[in-house]
Short mmCIF file of C-alpha atoms in Angstrom, two decimals:
data_model
loop_
_atom_site.label_atom_id
_atom_site.label_comp_id
_atom_site.label_asym_id
_atom_site.label_seq_id
_atom_site.Cartn_x
_atom_site.Cartn_y
_atom_site.Cartn_z
CA UNK F 1 -23.47 32.32 12.64
CA UNK F 2 -24.01 29.63 9.99
CA UNK F 3 -23.00 26.22 11.47
CA UNK F 4 -21.03 23.92 9.53
CA UNK F 5 -21.89 20.53 8.13
CA UNK F 6 -20.09 17.42 9.14
CA UNK F 7 -18.00 17.69 6.11
CA UNK F 8 -16.34 21.01 7.18
CA UNK F 9 -15.14 20.18 10.56
CA UNK F 10 -11.54 19.92 11.47
CA UNK F 11 -10.29 16.00 12.14
CA UNK F 12 -10.57 15.78 15.96
CA UNK F 13 -12.56 18.85 16.79
CA UNK F 14 -9.08 20.59 17.08
CA UNK F 15 -9.73 24.14 17.05
CA UNK F 16 -6.74 26.40 14.94
CA UNK F 17 -8.36 29.95 15.63
CA UNK F 18 -6.85 31.70 18.76
CA UNK F 19 -9.24 33.09 20.93
CA UNK F 20 -12.34 31.28 19.62
CA UNK F 21 -13.99 31.26 22.94
CA UNK F 22 -14.98 34.58 22.32
CA UNK F 23 -17.21 33.42 19.58
CA UNK F 24 -19.38 30.95 21.83
CA UNK F 25 -21.32 33.38 23.95
CA UNK F 26 -22.15 31.73 27.39
CA UNK F 27 -24.43 34.67 28.83
CA UNK F 28 -27.56 32.67 28.04
CA UNK F 29 -26.60 30.16 31.04
CA UNK F 30 -27.26 32.61 33.46
CA UNK F 31 -30.26 32.56 36.09
CA UNK F 32 -28.83 35.42 38.11
CA UNK F 33 -27.39 38.66 37.10
CA UNK F 34 -24.97 40.71 38.83
CA UNK F 35 -26.12 44.66 38.65
CA UNK F 36 -23.52 47.16 39.20
CA UNK F 37 -24.34 50.19 41.52
CA UNK F 38 -21.87 52.96 40.54
CA UNK F 39 -22.37 54.96 43.94
CA UNK F 40 -21.20 52.28 45.89
CA UNK F 41 -18.37 51.32 43.76
CA UNK F 42 -14.65 52.22 45.31
CA UNK F 43 -12.88 50.77 42.46
CA UNK F 44 -11.05 48.07 44.41
CA UNK F 45 -11.35 45.70 41.53
CA UNK F 46 -11.68 42.81 43.65
CA UNK F 47 -14.70 42.01 41.14
CA UNK F 48 -11.94 41.85 38.52
CA UNK F 49 -9.59 39.85 40.09
CA UNK F 50 -12.10 37.12 41.45
CA UNK F 51 -14.52 36.79 38.09
CA UNK F 52 -13.67 33.23 36.66
CA UNK F 53 -14.37 34.34 33.19
CA UNK F 54 -13.29 38.24 31.90
CA UNK F 55 -16.92 39.66 32.25
CA UNK F 56 -15.80 42.61 34.44
CA UNK F 57 -15.37 45.29 31.86
CA UNK F 58 -12.37 47.82 32.57
CA UNK F 59 -11.23 51.15 31.10
CA UNK F 60 -8.06 52.54 32.28
CA UNK F 61 -7.81 50.69 35.32
CA UNK F 62 -11.26 51.22 36.26
CA UNK F 63 -14.42 49.39 36.46
CA UNK F 64 -17.09 50.14 33.96
CA UNK F 65 -19.62 47.50 33.82
CA UNK F 66 -20.24 43.87 33.13
CA UNK F 67 -19.75 41.80 29.88
CA UNK F 68 -23.50 39.83 29.63
CA UNK F 69 -22.37 38.06 26.45
CA UNK F 70 -20.04 35.77 29.00
CA UNK F 71 -21.15 36.39 32.42
CA UNK F 72 -23.00 33.08 33.80
CA UNK F 73 -24.09 34.73 36.83
CA UNK F 74 -21.81 32.77 39.21
CA UNK F 75 -22.18 35.94 41.91
CA UNK F 76 -18.27 35.74 43.06
CA UNK F 77 -18.03 39.12 42.15
CA UNK F 78 -21.16 40.26 44.37
CA UNK F 79 -19.97 38.18 47.28
CA UNK F 80 -16.60 39.43 47.21
CA UNK F 81 -17.32 42.92 46.68
CA UNK F 82 -16.71 45.19 49.85
CA UNK F 83 -18.83 47.92 48.53
CA UNK F 84 -19.01 51.26 50.24
CA UNK F 85 -20.02 51.71 54.29
CA UNK F 86 -21.54 47.94 53.96
CA UNK F 87 -23.23 49.25 50.83
CA UNK F 88 -22.69 46.50 48.12
CA UNK F 89 -21.91 47.65 44.36
CA UNK F 90 -22.64 44.67 43.24
CA UNK F 91 -25.81 42.71 43.71
CA UNK F 92 -27.23 39.70 42.11
CA UNK F 93 -31.08 39.90 40.69
CA UNK F 94 -32.48 36.91 39.17
CA UNK F 95 -32.97 36.96 35.72
CA UNK F 96 -36.53 37.99 33.99
CA UNK F 97 -37.38 39.92 37.17
CA UNK R 1 13.47 -12.33 3.56
CA UNK R 2 14.13 -12.75 6.98
CA UNK R 3 14.78 -16.20 8.79
CA UNK R 4 12.62 -18.77 10.52
CA UNK R 5 12.40 -18.53 14.13
CA UNK R 6 10.79 -19.40 17.54
CA UNK R 7 8.88 -16.52 19.03
CA UNK R 8 5.92 -15.70 21.21
CA UNK R 9 2.96 -13.62 20.06
CA UNK R 10 3.96 -11.02 22.83
CA UNK R 11 7.89 -10.94 21.39
CA UNK R 12 6.12 -10.48 17.94
CA UNK R 13 4.51 -7.29 18.86
CA UNK R 14 7.41 -6.30 21.06
CA UNK R 15 9.70 -6.55 17.74
CA UNK R 16 7.45 -4.63 15.77
CA UNK R 17 6.84 -1.82 18.01
CA UNK R 18 11.16 -1.86 18.11
CA UNK R 19 10.89 -1.59 14.20
CA UNK R 20 8.18 1.37 14.65
CA UNK R 21 10.40 3.06 17.25
CA UNK R 22 7.84 5.30 18.59
CA UNK R 23 8.39 8.57 20.50
CA UNK R 24 6.64 7.34 23.59
CA UNK R 25 4.87 4.32 25.01
CA UNK R 26 2.81 4.74 28.14
CA UNK R 27 1.84 1.65 29.56
CA UNK R 28 1.23 -0.63 32.62
CA UNK R 29 1.84 -4.25 33.07
CA UNK R 30 -1.36 -6.69 32.86
CA UNK R 31 -1.17 -10.67 32.36
CA UNK R 32 -0.89 -11.77 29.57
CA UNK R 33 0.26 -8.43 27.83
CA UNK R 34 2.75 -7.80 30.34
CA UNK R 35 5.44 -9.40 28.24
CA UNK R 36 5.16 -7.26 25.38
CA UNK R 37 6.35 -3.97 27.34
CA UNK R 38 8.90 -6.25 29.21
CA UNK R 39 10.71 -7.25 25.94
CA UNK R 40 10.04 -3.52 24.83
CA UNK R 41 11.64 -2.11 27.74
CA UNK R 42 14.43 -4.26 27.03
CA UNK R 43 14.91 -2.61 23.60
CA UNK R 44 14.81 0.88 25.29
CA UNK R 45 17.42 0.16 27.89
CA UNK R 46 19.51 -1.60 25.45
CA UNK R 47 19.57 1.65 22.96
CA UNK R 48 17.82 -0.48 20.16
CA UNK R 49 15.04 2.36 20.08
CA UNK R 50 14.67 6.18 20.96
CA UNK R 51 11.56 5.55 22.97
CA UNK R 52 10.25 7.70 26.00
CA UNK R 53 8.54 5.11 28.23
CA UNK R 54 5.92 6.44 30.65
CA UNK R 55 5.15 3.73 33.18
CA UNK R 56 2.10 4.91 34.73
CA UNK R 57 -0.11 3.84 37.89
CA UNK R 58 -2.54 2.35 36.05
CA UNK R 59 -3.85 1.49 32.34
CA UNK R 60 -6.17 4.80 32.21
CA UNK R 61 -3.08 6.96 33.29
CA UNK R 62 -1.07 4.95 30.71
CA UNK R 63 -3.87 5.73 27.76
CA UNK R 64 -3.81 9.41 29.04
CA UNK R 65 -0.24 9.75 28.60
CA UNK R 66 -0.33 7.94 25.13
CA UNK R 67 -2.91 10.67 24.15
CA UNK R 68 -1.11 13.41 25.68
CA UNK R 69 2.08 12.23 23.66
CA UNK R 70 -0.15 11.68 20.09
CA UNK R 71 -1.63 14.97 20.69
CA UNK R 72 1.64 16.61 21.04
CA UNK R 73 2.76 15.04 17.79
CA UNK R 74 4.38 11.98 18.31
CA UNK R 75 4.31 8.46 17.41
CA UNK R 76 2.85 6.31 20.37
CA UNK R 77 2.54 2.58 21.05
CA UNK R 78 1.00 0.82 23.87
CA UNK R 79 0.46 -2.73 25.07
CA UNK R 80 -2.63 -4.05 27.48
CA UNK R 81 -5.21 -6.73 28.14
CA UNK R 82 -8.54 -7.50 30.19
CA UNK R 83 -9.08 -5.30 32.89
CA UNK R 84 -6.88 -3.01 31.60
CA UNK R 85 -8.49 -2.44 28.52
CA UNK R 86 -11.44 -2.21 30.52
CA UNK R 87 -9.90 0.59 32.63
CA UNK R 88 -8.71 2.37 29.39
CA UNK R 89 -12.42 2.44 28.51
CA UNK R 90 -13.06 6.29 28.60
CA UNK R 91 -9.80 7.18 27.20
CA UNK R 92 -10.33 4.78 23.97
CA UNK R 93 -13.25 7.22 23.08
CA UNK R 94 -10.49 10.32 23.62
CA UNK R 95 -8.06 8.65 21.49
CA UNK R 96 -10.16 8.00 18.84
CA UNK R 97 -12.02 11.16 18.66
CA UNK R 98 -9.29 13.50 19.05
CA UNK R 99 -8.07 11.40 16.00
CA UNK R 100 -4.84 10.04 17.65
CA UNK R 101 -3.17 7.09 15.65
CA UNK R 102 -1.92 5.35 18.95
CA UNK R 103 -1.17 1.81 18.16
CA UNK R 104 -1.94 -0.92 20.74
CA UNK R 105 -1.11 -4.57 21.45
CA UNK R 106 -3.99 -6.40 23.12
CA UNK R 107 -3.43 -9.92 24.21
CA UNK R 108 -6.85 -10.57 24.48
CA UNK R 109 -8.02 -12.10 27.83
CA UNK R 110 -11.42 -12.96 29.95
CA UNK R 111 -12.74 -10.42 32.18
CA UNK R 112 -13.46 -10.73 35.75
CA UNK R 113 -15.54 -11.82 37.79
CA UNK R 114 -14.40 -14.49 38.19
CA UNK R 115 -11.14 -13.66 37.60
CA UNK R 116 -9.29 -15.52 35.19
CA UNK R 117 -6.22 -14.66 33.02
CA UNK R 118 -6.44 -16.52 29.88
CA UNK R 119 -7.47 -16.19 26.40
CA UNK R 120 -10.97 -14.80 25.53
CA UNK R 121 -12.46 -11.98 23.34
CA UNK R 122 -14.51 -10.20 26.07
CA UNK R 123 -12.06 -7.43 26.46
CA UNK R 124 -11.57 -6.42 22.79
CA UNK R 125 -15.45 -6.61 22.30
CA UNK R 126 -16.22 -4.48 25.09
CA UNK R 127 -14.01 -1.87 23.13
CA UNK R 128 -15.22 -2.62 19.62
CA UNK R 129 -17.41 0.59 19.42
CA UNK R 130 -15.08 2.80 20.90
CA UNK R 131 -13.86 4.30 17.23
CA UNK R 132 -10.69 2.48 17.20
CA UNK R 133 -9.69 0.27 14.49
CA UNK R 134 -9.31 -3.56 15.41
CA UNK R 135 -7.26 -6.19 13.77
CA UNK R 136 -7.10 -9.82 15.03
CA UNK R 137 -4.52 -12.39 14.79
CA UNK R 138 -4.40 -16.09 14.26
CA UNK R 139 -0.91 -16.37 15.34
CA UNK R 140 2.70 -14.85 16.42
CA UNK R 141 3.17 -14.17 12.48
CA UNK R 142 0.07 -12.56 12.03
CA UNK R 143 0.50 -10.24 15.42
CA UNK R 144 4.18 -8.93 14.26
CA UNK R 145 2.99 -8.48 10.63
CA UNK R 146 -0.47 -6.52 11.69
CA UNK R 147 1.33 -4.78 14.38
CA UNK R 148 4.06 -3.52 11.66
CA UNK R 149 0.83 -2.46 9.26
CA UNK R 150 -1.16 -0.91 12.22
CA UNK R 151 1.53 1.88 12.40
CA UNK R 152 0.96 2.40 8.65
CA UNK R 153 -2.84 2.11 8.71
CA UNK R 154 -3.43 4.16 11.64
CA UNK R 155 -1.47 7.10 10.85
CA UNK R 156 -2.58 7.07 7.39
CA UNK R 157 -3.26 10.68 6.37
CA UNK R 158 -6.87 10.03 5.02
CA UNK R 159 -7.36 8.44 8.62
CA UNK R 160 -5.46 9.18 11.61
CA UNK R 161 -7.25 6.64 13.68
CA UNK R 162 -6.17 4.76 16.57
CA UNK R 163 -5.88 0.84 16.50
CA UNK R 164 -5.89 -2.01 18.40
CA UNK R 165 -4.04 -5.16 17.50
CA UNK R 166 -5.57 -8.62 19.48
CA UNK R 167 -3.59 -11.95 19.55
CA UNK R 168 -5.21 -14.32 21.95
CA UNK R 169 -4.20 -14.70 25.44
CA UNK R 170 -1.64 -16.90 26.23
CA UNK R 171 -2.71 -19.35 23.30
CA UNK R 172 -0.87 -17.19 21.01
CA UNK R 173 0.68 -14.41 23.54
CA UNK R 174 2.86 -16.92 25.43
CA UNK R 175 3.25 -20.08 22.74
CA UNK R 176 6.46 -20.33 20.92
CA UNK R 177 5.52 -20.85 17.54
CA UNK R 178 7.41 -20.39 13.86
CA UNK R 179 7.70 -17.13 12.38
CA UNK R 180 9.24 -15.11 10.15
CA UNK R 181 10.57 -11.77 10.82
CA UNK R 182 11.36 -9.07 7.84
CA UNK R 183 14.95 -7.88 7.63
CA UNK R 184 14.83 -4.83 9.86
CA UNK R 185 15.82 -2.34 7.05
CA UNK R 186 12.86 -3.95 4.99
CA UNK R 187 10.64 -3.60 7.92
CA UNK R 188 11.80 -0.40 8.91
CA UNK R 189 11.22 1.15 5.13
CA UNK R 190 7.85 0.05 5.14
CA UNK R 191 6.77 1.21 8.14
CA UNK R 192 8.29 4.73 7.67
CA UNK R 193 9.43 7.83 9.57
CA UNK R 194 6.46 9.43 11.73
CA UNK R 195 4.57 11.84 9.62
CA UNK R 196 2.63 14.40 11.46
CA UNK R 197 -0.45 15.28 9.36
CA UNK R 198 -3.00 17.05 11.52
CA UNK R 199 -2.42 19.98 13.94
CA UNK R 200 -0.16 18.99 16.97
CA UNK R 201 0.08 20.61 20.26
CA UNK R 202 3.86 20.83 20.27
CA UNK R 203 3.51 22.63 16.71
CA UNK R 204 4.39 26.25 18.68
CA UNK R 205 4.21 28.57 15.47
CA UNK R 206 0.48 27.14 14.70
CA UNK R 207 -0.87 27.16 17.94
CA UNK R 208 -4.36 24.82 18.71
CA UNK R 209 -6.50 23.64 21.10
CA UNK R 210 -7.63 19.91 21.96
CA UNK R 211 -10.33 18.48 23.98
CA UNK R 212 -12.67 21.54 23.33
CA UNK R 213 -16.63 21.15 24.68
CA UNK R 214 -18.47 20.56 21.46
CA UNK R 215 -22.44 20.54 22.58
CA UNK R 216 -25.88 19.84 20.90
CA UNK R 217 -24.87 22.28 17.93
CA UNK R 218 -22.08 20.09 16.79
CA UNK R 219 -21.59 16.60 18.56
CA UNK R 220 -23.71 14.83 16.16
CA UNK R 221 -22.04 16.21 13.20
CA UNK R 222 -18.69 15.16 14.65
CA UNK R 223 -20.04 11.83 15.37
CA UNK R 224 -21.32 11.59 11.48
CA UNK R 225 -17.64 12.53 10.43
CA UNK R 226 -16.35 9.65 12.71
CA UNK R 227 -18.31 7.14 10.87
CA UNK R 228 -17.53 8.55 7.43
CA UNK R 229 -14.01 8.38 8.24
CA UNK R 230 -14.45 4.53 9.63
CA UNK R 231 -15.61 4.17 6.43
CA UNK R 232 -12.23 4.97 4.66
CA UNK R 233 -10.35 2.49 6.62
CA UNK R 234 -11.43 -0.58 4.27
CA UNK R 235 -9.14 0.87 0.93
CA UNK R 236 -6.54 1.84 3.57
CA UNK R 237 -6.12 -1.42 4.97
CA UNK R 238 -6.45 -3.35 1.57
CA UNK R 239 -3.53 -0.84 0.05
CA UNK R 240 -1.45 -1.57 2.70
CA UNK R 241 -2.07 -5.20 2.99
CA UNK R 242 -0.99 -5.61 -0.52
CA UNK R 243 2.29 -3.34 -0.30
CA UNK R 244 3.23 -5.80 2.67
CA UNK R 245 2.54 -8.99 0.95
CA UNK R 246 5.08 -7.21 -1.98
CA UNK R 247 8.02 -7.38 1.04
CA UNK R 248 6.74 -10.21 2.80
CA UNK R 249 4.62 -12.77 0.62
CA UNK R 250 2.08 -13.10 2.64
CA UNK R 251 -1.33 -11.87 1.81
CA UNK R 252 -3.25 -9.46 4.16
CA UNK R 253 -7.19 -8.32 3.25
CA UNK R 254 -10.21 -7.39 5.26
CA UNK R 255 -10.86 -11.11 6.04
CA UNK R 256 -9.27 -14.22 5.35
CA UNK R 257 -11.23 -16.88 3.39
CA UNK R 258 -9.95 -20.44 3.37
CA UNK R 259 -11.68 -23.24 1.05
CA UNK R 260 -14.60 -20.86 1.17
CA UNK R 261 -15.39 -20.10 -2.72
CA UNK R 262 -17.50 -23.28 -3.29
CA UNK R 263 -18.27 -24.16 0.20
CA UNK R 264 -21.78 -25.43 1.45
CA UNK R 265 -20.82 -25.00 5.34
CA UNK R 266 -18.47 -22.55 6.85
CA UNK R 267 -17.13 -21.51 10.23
CA UNK R 268 -16.91 -17.76 10.80
CA UNK R 269 -14.24 -17.59 13.75
CA UNK R 270 -11.46 -15.01 14.76
CA UNK R 271 -7.76 -15.44 15.84
CA UNK R 272 -6.19 -18.82 17.02
CA UNK R 273 -9.02 -20.71 16.87
CA UNK R 274 -9.08 -20.48 13.11
CA UNK R 275 -6.07 -22.39 12.71
CA UNK R 276 -7.20 -25.36 14.52
CA UNK R 277 -10.74 -25.10 12.24
CA UNK R 278 -8.63 -24.94 9.39
CA UNK R 279 -7.43 -28.08 10.02
CA UNK R 280 -11.09 -29.52 10.62
CA UNK R 281 -11.87 -28.02 7.16
CA UNK R 282 -9.18 -29.87 5.41
CA UNK R 283 -10.14 -33.36 7.11
CA UNK R 284 -13.90 -32.74 5.89
CA UNK R 285 -12.63 -31.48 2.59
CA UNK R 286 -10.57 -34.89 1.96
CA UNK R 287 -13.97 -36.65 2.98
CA UNK R 288 -15.71 -34.53 -0.05
CA UNK R 289 -17.37 -32.47 2.24
CA UNK R 290 -17.26 -28.90 1.02
CA UNK R 291 -16.42 -26.85 4.13
CA UNK R 292 -15.02 -23.44 4.50
CA UNK R 293 -13.83 -20.82 6.85
CA UNK R 294 -13.68 -16.96 7.28
CA UNK R 295 -11.54 -15.44 9.54
CA UNK R 296 -12.62 -11.77 10.08
CA UNK R 297 -8.99 -9.89 10.38
CA UNK R 298 -10.46 -6.17 10.09
CA UNK R 299 -12.92 -6.25 13.20
CA UNK R 300 -14.08 -2.74 13.41
CA UNK R 301 -14.64 -1.23 11.10
CA UNK R 302 -16.52 -4.23 10.09
CA UNK R 303 -16.53 -5.02 6.26
CA UNK R 304 -19.93 -6.06 6.10
CA UNK R 305 -20.50 -5.84 2.42
CA UNK R 306 -17.49 -7.55 1.50
CA UNK R 307 -18.41 -10.28 3.95
CA UNK R 308 -21.82 -10.79 2.83
CA UNK R 309 -20.35 -11.28 -0.95
CA UNK R 310 -17.80 -13.74 0.74
CA UNK R 311 -20.62 -15.82 2.35
CA UNK R 312 -23.80 -15.10 0.19
CA UNK R 313 -23.42 -18.69 -1.43
CA UNK R 314 -23.12 -20.91 1.76
CA UNK R 315 -25.86 -22.79 2.65
CA UNK R 316 -25.43 -23.08 6.63
CA UNK R 317 -22.87 -21.30 8.71
CA UNK R 318 -22.11 -20.99 12.17
CA UNK R 319 -20.32 -18.13 13.75
CA UNK R 320 -17.98 -18.71 16.91
CA UNK R 321 -17.81 -16.21 19.52
CA UNK R 322 -14.99 -15.95 22.24
CA UNK R 323 -17.10 -13.77 24.08
CA UNK R 324 -20.74 -13.49 24.93
CA UNK R 325 -23.34 -10.23 25.17
CA UNK R 326 -25.24 -11.11 28.27
CA UNK R 327 -28.95 -9.95 27.51
CA UNK R 328 -28.31 -9.24 23.83
CA UNK R 329 -29.09 -12.99 22.89
CA UNK R 330 -26.19 -13.83 20.55
CA UNK R 331 -22.21 -13.35 20.75
CA UNK R 332 -20.94 -10.08 19.23
CA UNK R 333 -19.53 -11.60 16.04
CA UNK R 334 -22.64 -13.42 15.32
CA UNK R 335 -24.84 -10.30 15.49
CA UNK R 336 -21.87 -8.44 12.80
CA UNK R 337 -22.53 -11.61 10.73
CA UNK R 338 -26.06 -11.69 10.59
CA UNK R 339 -26.22 -7.91 10.21
CA UNK R 340 -23.54 -8.14 7.14
CA UNK R 341 -26.18 -10.71 5.74
CA UNK R 342 -29.61 -9.46 6.18
CA UNK R 343 -29.56 -7.79 2.91
CA UNK R 344 -29.33 -10.85 0.98
CA UNK R 345 -32.46 -12.17 -0.77
CA UNK R 346 -31.54 -15.47 -0.02
CA UNK R 347 -29.93 -16.13 3.72
CA UNK R 348 -27.93 -18.76 4.58
CA UNK R 349 -28.74 -20.73 7.81
CA UNK R 350 -27.12 -19.11 10.74
CA UNK R 351 -26.20 -20.58 13.97
CA UNK R 352 -23.89 -19.27 17.12
CA UNK R 353 -21.33 -21.16 19.21
CA UNK R 354 -20.03 -19.68 22.07
CA UNK R 355 -16.86 -21.20 22.61
CA UNK R 356 -13.17 -21.29 24.57
CA UNK R 357 -14.31 -18.65 27.44
CA UNK R 358 -11.58 -17.92 30.14
CA UNK R 359 -9.35 -19.92 27.82
CA UNK R 360 -11.30 -23.16 27.50
CA UNK R 361 -9.33 -25.00 25.23
CA UNK R 362 -11.34 -24.97 21.39
CA UNK R 363 -10.57 -28.64 19.95
CA UNK R 364 -10.99 -30.28 16.82
CA UNK R 365 -14.12 -32.03 17.68
CA UNK R 366 -16.06 -28.82 18.91
CA UNK R 367 -15.34 -27.50 15.01
CA UNK R 368 -16.33 -31.25 13.88
CA UNK R 369 -19.75 -31.20 16.08
CA UNK R 370 -20.51 -27.89 14.65
CA UNK R 371 -19.77 -28.96 11.06
CA UNK R 372 -21.48 -31.93 11.33
CA UNK R 373 -24.36 -29.75 12.56
CA UNK R 374 -23.89 -27.33 9.65
CA UNK R 375 -24.10 -30.40 7.47
CA UNK R 376 -27.50 -31.89 8.48
CA UNK R 377 -28.70 -27.74 8.17
CA UNK R 378 -27.52 -27.45 4.54
CA UNK R 379 -29.52 -30.86 4.06
CA UNK R 380 -32.63 -28.87 5.15
CA UNK R 381 -32.33 -30.10 8.79
CA UNK R 382 -34.27 -27.68 11.55
CA UNK R 383 -32.34 -25.19 13.63
CA UNK R 384 -32.57 -27.01 17.34
CA UNK R 385 -30.90 -23.60 18.91
CA UNK R 386 -29.39 -20.89 17.10
CA UNK R 387 -27.08 -20.10 20.03
CA UNK R 388 -25.19 -22.75 22.00
CA UNK R 389 -22.33 -23.07 24.24
CA UNK R 390 -19.88 -25.81 23.15
CA UNK R 391 -16.99 -27.18 25.18
CA UNK R 392 -19.08 -26.79 28.12
CA UNK R 393 -20.05 -29.36 31.14
CA UNK R 394 -24.02 -29.73 31.07
#
């Protein structure tokens, strides 16, 4: 994305484009990343409910993965995940390992 | 023309607010500005204005309410002083950064501790770099005139900036002085209806977000943009001053020059002390001494080049500060004036006097003392001390 010069900025840093937070990818803030283990997932969607962002991707009412462009790695999904018979479907792993 | 009346500075400010009929006033009382909102609330209660008053639990909240109302798309005004202005401090940056044309009367007062309620510029000077436009007034007349112009200046489509209008606490805010109000119709026509020229929160057809996080990629650019919009203030202030002169007969520029054109010695001083100094200028002129005065009106943005042009021929200048910058060596106005004159090849001799802190009387003998020193300096005398407290017990 080409950055604007000071002459092109809207006065008062007002944002006029709806949903423009989508243009600002925050995934790079992450130091831990959630990993989804599909065989342990019971599709309870607790992760989707608790995610403070919108980083749990769903399709037709089912969890299908994680949006790493925006997931900041807070770990709430992994904490809330009940898993299957004590086996978590979301686990946090250190980035870069 | 309106008729001459006796009013306090606070009354003058409140009356200008009545003319502007703001949509919202968020306020919290503080001496010596309390009377501004007290009188204004009377106008509200009597139905003379359609303003919604938000009587907040602190000045921080009062300014926050003003910011919300201005961002929503309304004309907004308030008033404060001293600790109240200090408590607003972080919100002042938000008002200017969001480019919200809030107009605020300030009855300039000393800051605690020690607790003091009297006239002093410490509060305004503490807020000088908040990105607001600052206008300072010599008396109640200027309070009324500047407050009316402040709405036009701040709300101007090229600016959209908040404006604070300073009158000296007690000296101007509470003294009854002769002044002249414009006819209400003339004043209302001058101020005009509020025009929202930037996106507003309550414009539901064009939704916007305000107060977004701007990090290392854009913050620097936004600050440069603010620096540049401040540079547009001078022309707007001059144009509106000329327009105001047509309806009032009272001229307003970036600053006032008093017998300065051929002056060899001059005092630079703001607000009420300028009146006392003019008397002494006249006294010295009658003795054949070429004395003059420069009274800054627009303090932020500071008209550096214009002031340099007005002062460059003077041999010796004393800058009088009603505030001090501890650890900064000199008073705030002095550093602005030295900054203005820095680019000149031949610079006047400059000295700094700190006067009138916490409402200490500024008397003609202090101006005489200062002029006598300047006369000596103009003849080639040596500077004994660049900065000196005057009117202080040694």
